[in-house]
């Protein structure tokens, strides 16, 4: 009897703690709005017990890891560059990713999520994308983009994909207020 009661309590607690989690079906519906739906679903389904705010927080944390890794890579690339053209490109990218760029925008995104300003989250996350694109395309649109043989283009592409998941999540968060 005691055993049955405790398993009942367990089932109840399990239900109570997961009832706010959004179902896989809803994750997939939200991810259909993303540029890369399967990337989005894989990312979000790796954290199955979260609600929308929790998923947004989770995605922000991943972007932070991505941006931090990217900054480390850029630091190495600057140190290793021998020709001025590539050094200049990587220095510009460091600005685009640093606290005056993507990292600063990310802190702001985090702050707005805590405040529950979901439209603000969407706007701040868009600025992260803009900063990443500035790194890829360079400052002067008339000059052809720097041909980058390093791992940086791969890093920027994945970081942009993760940020685009914040964009769709925040749009859906906005609907619920
Ligand atoms: C960015 O995060 C994703 C998801 O955790 C990971 O697969 C990828 O390797 C990360 N990339 C970088 C450059 O940190």
mmCIF file of C-alpha atoms and ligand atoms in Angstrom:
data_model
loop_
_atom_site.group_PDB
_atom_site.id
_atom_site.type_symbol
_atom_site.label_atom_id
_atom_site.label_comp_id
_atom_site.label_asym_id
_atom_site.label_seq_id
_atom_site.Cartn_x
_atom_site.Cartn_y
_atom_site.Cartn_z
ATOM 1 C CA UNK A 1 0.000 0.000 0.000
ATOM 2 C CA UNK A 2 2.759 2.411 0.979
ATOM 3 C CA UNK A 3 4.500 1.401 -2.170
ATOM 4 C CA UNK A 4 1.422 2.082 -4.293
ATOM 5 C CA UNK A 5 0.880 5.419 -2.650
ATOM 6 C CA UNK A 6 4.420 6.528 -3.295
ATOM 7 C CA UNK A 7 4.230 5.475 -6.903
ATOM 8 C CA UNK A 8 1.006 7.467 -7.199
ATOM 9 C CA UNK A 9 2.769 10.483 -5.742
ATOM 10 C CA UNK A 10 5.623 9.890 -8.146
ATOM 11 C CA UNK A 11 3.291 9.765 -11.134
ATOM 12 C CA UNK A 12 1.552 12.897 -9.921
ATOM 13 C CA UNK A 13 4.864 14.750 -9.510
ATOM 14 C CA UNK A 14 6.022 13.579 -12.881
ATOM 15 C CA UNK A 15 2.842 14.867 -14.438
ATOM 16 C CA UNK A 16 2.991 18.139 -12.518
ATOM 17 C CA UNK A 17 6.564 18.869 -13.518
ATOM 18 C CA UNK A 18 6.188 17.955 -17.165
ATOM 19 C CA UNK A 19 2.735 19.376 -17.828
ATOM 20 C CA UNK A 20 4.219 22.741 -18.733
ATOM 21 C CA UNK A 21 6.648 21.223 -21.167
ATOM 22 C CA UNK A 22 5.645 21.737 -24.739
ATOM 23 C CA UNK A 23 4.962 18.531 -26.650
ATOM 24 C CA UNK A 24 7.220 17.316 -29.458
ATOM 25 C CA UNK A 25 4.394 18.024 -31.911
ATOM 26 C CA UNK A 26 4.336 21.676 -30.941
ATOM 27 C CA UNK A 27 8.124 21.913 -31.178
ATOM 28 C CA UNK A 28 7.914 20.585 -34.717
ATOM 29 C CA UNK A 29 5.149 23.072 -35.602
ATOM 30 C CA UNK A 30 7.232 25.963 -34.274
ATOM 31 C CA UNK A 31 10.308 24.660 -36.077
ATOM 32 C CA UNK A 32 8.449 24.608 -39.410
ATOM 33 C CA UNK A 33 8.765 28.410 -39.295
ATOM 34 C CA UNK A 34 12.564 28.134 -38.985
ATOM 35 C CA UNK A 35 14.958 28.385 -41.922
ATOM 36 C CA UNK A 36 16.209 24.893 -41.204
ATOM 37 C CA UNK A 37 13.308 22.997 -39.552
ATOM 38 C CA UNK A 38 15.165 19.754 -38.921
ATOM 39 C CA UNK A 39 18.122 21.560 -37.315
ATOM 40 C CA UNK A 40 15.628 23.423 -35.096
ATOM 41 C CA UNK A 41 13.737 20.260 -34.080
ATOM 42 C CA UNK A 42 16.905 18.345 -33.290
ATOM 43 C CA UNK A 43 18.184 21.211 -31.157
ATOM 44 C CA UNK A 44 14.954 21.730 -29.203
ATOM 45 C CA UNK A 45 14.090 18.065 -28.782
ATOM 46 C CA UNK A 46 17.432 17.584 -27.056
ATOM 47 C CA UNK A 47 15.821 19.467 -24.137
ATOM 48 C CA UNK A 48 12.404 17.802 -23.947
ATOM 49 C CA UNK A 49 11.199 18.975 -20.530
ATOM 50 C CA UNK A 50 11.133 22.707 -21.061
ATOM 51 C CA UNK A 51 8.396 25.212 -21.782
ATOM 52 C CA UNK A 52 8.854 27.949 -24.399
ATOM 53 C CA UNK A 53 10.699 30.303 -22.069
ATOM 54 C CA UNK A 54 12.912 27.417 -20.944
ATOM 55 C CA UNK A 55 13.662 26.479 -24.536
ATOM 56 C CA UNK A 56 14.559 30.079 -25.350
ATOM 57 C CA UNK A 57 16.894 30.180 -22.364
ATOM 58 C CA UNK A 58 18.414 26.864 -23.441
ATOM 59 C CA UNK A 59 19.003 28.197 -26.959
ATOM 60 C CA UNK A 60 20.532 31.429 -25.630
ATOM 61 C CA UNK A 61 22.995 29.308 -23.615
ATOM 62 C CA UNK A 62 23.972 27.388 -26.751
ATOM 63 C CA UNK A 63 24.493 30.631 -28.680
ATOM 64 C CA UNK A 64 26.707 31.864 -25.838
ATOM 65 C CA UNK A 65 28.873 28.756 -26.136
ATOM 66 C CA UNK A 66 28.959 29.187 -29.934
ATOM 67 C CA UNK A 67 29.888 32.874 -29.753
ATOM 68 C CA UNK A 68 32.565 32.199 -27.127
ATOM 69 C CA UNK A 69 34.084 29.453 -29.279
ATOM 70 C CA UNK A 70 33.970 31.709 -32.318
ATOM 71 C CA UNK A 71 35.755 34.541 -30.477
ATOM 72 C CA UNK A 72 38.469 32.084 -29.389
ATOM 73 C CA UNK A 73 38.888 30.940 -32.979
ATOM 74 C CA UNK A 74 39.100 34.526 -34.249
ATOM 75 C CA UNK A 75 41.764 35.351 -31.627
ATOM 76 C CA UNK A 76 43.823 32.418 -32.893
ATOM 77 C CA UNK A 77 43.300 33.431 -36.519
ATOM 78 C CA UNK A 78 44.441 36.994 -35.801
ATOM 79 C CA UNK A 79 47.563 35.678 -34.093
ATOM 80 C CA UNK A 80 48.317 33.346 -37.006
ATOM 81 C CA UNK A 81 47.575 35.741 -39.879
ATOM 82 C CA UNK A 82 50.620 36.737 -41.837
ATOM 83 C CA UNK A 83 49.049 38.904 -44.519
ATOM 84 C CA UNK A 84 47.426 42.245 -43.630
ATOM 85 C CA UNK A 85 44.248 41.505 -45.582
ATOM 86 C CA UNK A 86 43.260 38.476 -43.536
ATOM 87 C CA UNK A 87 44.391 40.106 -40.290
ATOM 88 C CA UNK A 88 42.118 43.023 -41.062
ATOM 89 C CA UNK A 89 39.191 40.721 -41.832
ATOM 90 C CA UNK A 90 39.562 38.788 -38.598
ATOM 91 C CA UNK A 91 39.924 41.978 -36.560
ATOM 92 C CA UNK A 92 36.660 43.261 -37.999
ATOM 93 C CA UNK A 93 35.024 39.936 -37.143
ATOM 94 C CA UNK A 94 36.314 40.177 -33.586
ATOM 95 C CA UNK A 95 34.442 43.470 -33.302
ATOM 96 C CA UNK A 96 31.324 41.894 -34.806
ATOM 97 C CA UNK A 97 31.391 39.045 -32.277
ATOM 98 C CA UNK A 98 32.676 40.857 -29.170
ATOM 99 C CA UNK A 99 30.897 42.782 -26.432
ATOM 100 C CA UNK A 100 30.201 45.620 -28.868
ATOM 101 C CA UNK A 101 28.727 43.079 -31.254
ATOM 102 C CA UNK A 102 27.071 39.672 -31.028
ATOM 103 C CA UNK A 103 28.116 39.020 -27.413
ATOM 104 C CA UNK A 104 26.655 42.345 -26.262
ATOM 105 C CA UNK A 105 23.451 41.692 -28.214
ATOM 106 C CA UNK A 106 23.251 38.270 -26.607
ATOM 107 C CA UNK A 107 23.524 39.755 -23.094
ATOM 108 C CA UNK A 108 20.727 42.134 -24.026
ATOM 109 C CA UNK A 109 18.626 39.250 -25.393
ATOM 110 C CA UNK A 110 19.099 37.459 -22.082
ATOM 111 C CA UNK A 111 18.078 40.522 -20.094
ATOM 112 C CA UNK A 112 14.913 41.028 -22.144
ATOM 113 C CA UNK A 113 13.908 37.381 -21.772
ATOM 114 C CA UNK A 114 14.161 37.740 -17.989
ATOM 115 C CA UNK A 115 11.936 40.815 -18.199
ATOM 116 C CA UNK A 116 9.416 38.966 -20.358
ATOM 117 C CA UNK A 117 9.849 41.392 -23.260
ATOM 118 C CA UNK A 118 9.535 38.804 -26.010
ATOM 119 C CA UNK A 119 9.307 41.245 -28.881
ATOM 120 C CA UNK A 120 12.517 42.772 -27.571
ATOM 121 C CA UNK A 121 14.083 39.307 -27.498
ATOM 122 C CA UNK A 122 13.247 38.947 -31.173
ATOM 123 C CA UNK A 123 14.757 42.324 -32.075
ATOM 124 C CA UNK A 124 17.908 41.803 -30.022
ATOM 125 C CA UNK A 125 18.413 38.346 -31.543
ATOM 126 C CA UNK A 126 18.041 39.897 -35.018
ATOM 127 C CA UNK A 127 20.954 42.196 -34.198
ATOM 128 C CA UNK A 128 23.071 39.119 -33.451
ATOM 129 C CA UNK A 129 22.314 37.850 -36.961
ATOM 130 C CA UNK A 130 23.194 41.271 -38.433
ATOM 131 C CA UNK A 131 26.531 41.266 -36.644
ATOM 132 C CA UNK A 132 27.356 37.770 -37.862
ATOM 133 C CA UNK A 133 26.465 38.762 -41.415
ATOM 134 C CA UNK A 134 28.687 41.849 -41.156
ATOM 135 C CA UNK A 135 31.608 39.574 -40.289
ATOM 136 C CA UNK A 136 30.946 37.378 -43.308
ATOM 137 C CA UNK A 137 30.336 40.139 -45.837
ATOM 138 C CA UNK A 138 32.795 42.700 -44.478
ATOM 139 C CA UNK A 139 32.363 46.431 -44.014
ATOM 140 C CA UNK A 140 32.242 47.558 -47.615
ATOM 141 C CA UNK A 141 29.477 46.003 -49.690
ATOM 142 C CA UNK A 142 31.195 47.082 -52.919
ATOM 143 C CA UNK A 143 34.253 44.950 -52.219
ATOM 144 C CA UNK A 144 33.835 41.196 -52.774
ATOM 145 C CA UNK A 145 33.677 39.295 -49.447
ATOM 146 C CA UNK A 146 36.966 38.024 -48.095
ATOM 147 C CA UNK A 147 37.538 34.456 -49.170
ATOM 148 C CA UNK A 148 38.024 32.771 -45.840
ATOM 149 C CA UNK A 149 39.789 29.395 -45.937
ATOM 150 C CA UNK A 150 39.598 28.959 -42.146
ATOM 151 C CA UNK A 151 36.981 27.213 -39.980
ATOM 152 C CA UNK A 152 35.351 30.587 -39.282
ATOM 153 C CA UNK A 153 32.663 30.358 -42.037
ATOM 154 C CA UNK A 154 31.541 27.016 -40.580
ATOM 155 C CA UNK A 155 31.362 28.541 -37.093
ATOM 156 C CA UNK A 156 29.417 31.574 -38.283
ATOM 157 C CA UNK A 157 26.929 29.437 -40.232
ATOM 158 C CA UNK A 158 26.098 27.228 -37.271
ATOM 159 C CA UNK A 159 25.881 30.162 -34.861
ATOM 160 C CA UNK A 160 23.452 31.893 -37.226
ATOM 161 C CA UNK A 161 21.327 28.731 -37.408
ATOM 162 C CA UNK A 162 21.114 28.536 -33.615
ATOM 163 C CA UNK A 163 20.201 32.233 -33.355
ATOM 164 C CA UNK A 164 17.430 31.721 -35.910
ATOM 165 C CA UNK A 165 15.869 29.233 -33.471
ATOM 166 C CA UNK A 166 15.667 32.084 -30.900
ATOM 167 C CA UNK A 167 13.924 34.143 -33.566
ATOM 168 C CA UNK A 168 11.118 31.612 -34.095
ATOM 169 C CA UNK A 169 10.787 30.831 -30.369
ATOM 170 C CA UNK A 170 10.448 34.498 -29.463
ATOM 171 C CA UNK A 171 7.809 35.036 -32.159
ATOM 172 C CA UNK A 172 5.761 32.235 -30.603
ATOM 173 C CA UNK A 173 6.346 33.548 -27.077
ATOM 174 C CA UNK A 174 4.983 36.880 -28.220
ATOM 175 C CA UNK A 175 1.718 35.236 -29.263
ATOM 176 C CA UNK A 176 0.995 34.090 -25.721
ATOM 177 C CA UNK A 177 0.866 37.550 -24.159
HETATM 178 C C1 LIG B 1 27.394 25.452 -31.570
HETATM 179 O O1 LIG B 1 26.445 24.715 -30.837
HETATM 180 C C2 LIG B 1 25.997 23.547 -31.474
HETATM 181 C C3 LIG B 1 24.891 22.963 -30.624
HETATM 182 O O2 LIG B 1 25.327 22.688 -29.322
HETATM 183 C C4 LIG B 1 27.155 22.591 -31.660
HETATM 184 O O3 LIG B 1 26.707 21.447 -32.355
HETATM 185 C C5 LIG B 1 28.245 23.281 -32.459
HETATM 186 O O4 LIG B 1 29.372 22.448 -32.539
HETATM 187 C C6 LIG B 1 28.632 24.584 -31.810
HETATM 188 N N1 LIG B 1 29.585 25.260 -32.682
HETATM 189 C C7 LIG B 1 30.541 26.059 -32.212
HETATM 190 C C8 LIG B 1 31.400 26.701 -33.217
HETATM 191 O O5 LIG B 1 30.669 26.288 -31.033
#
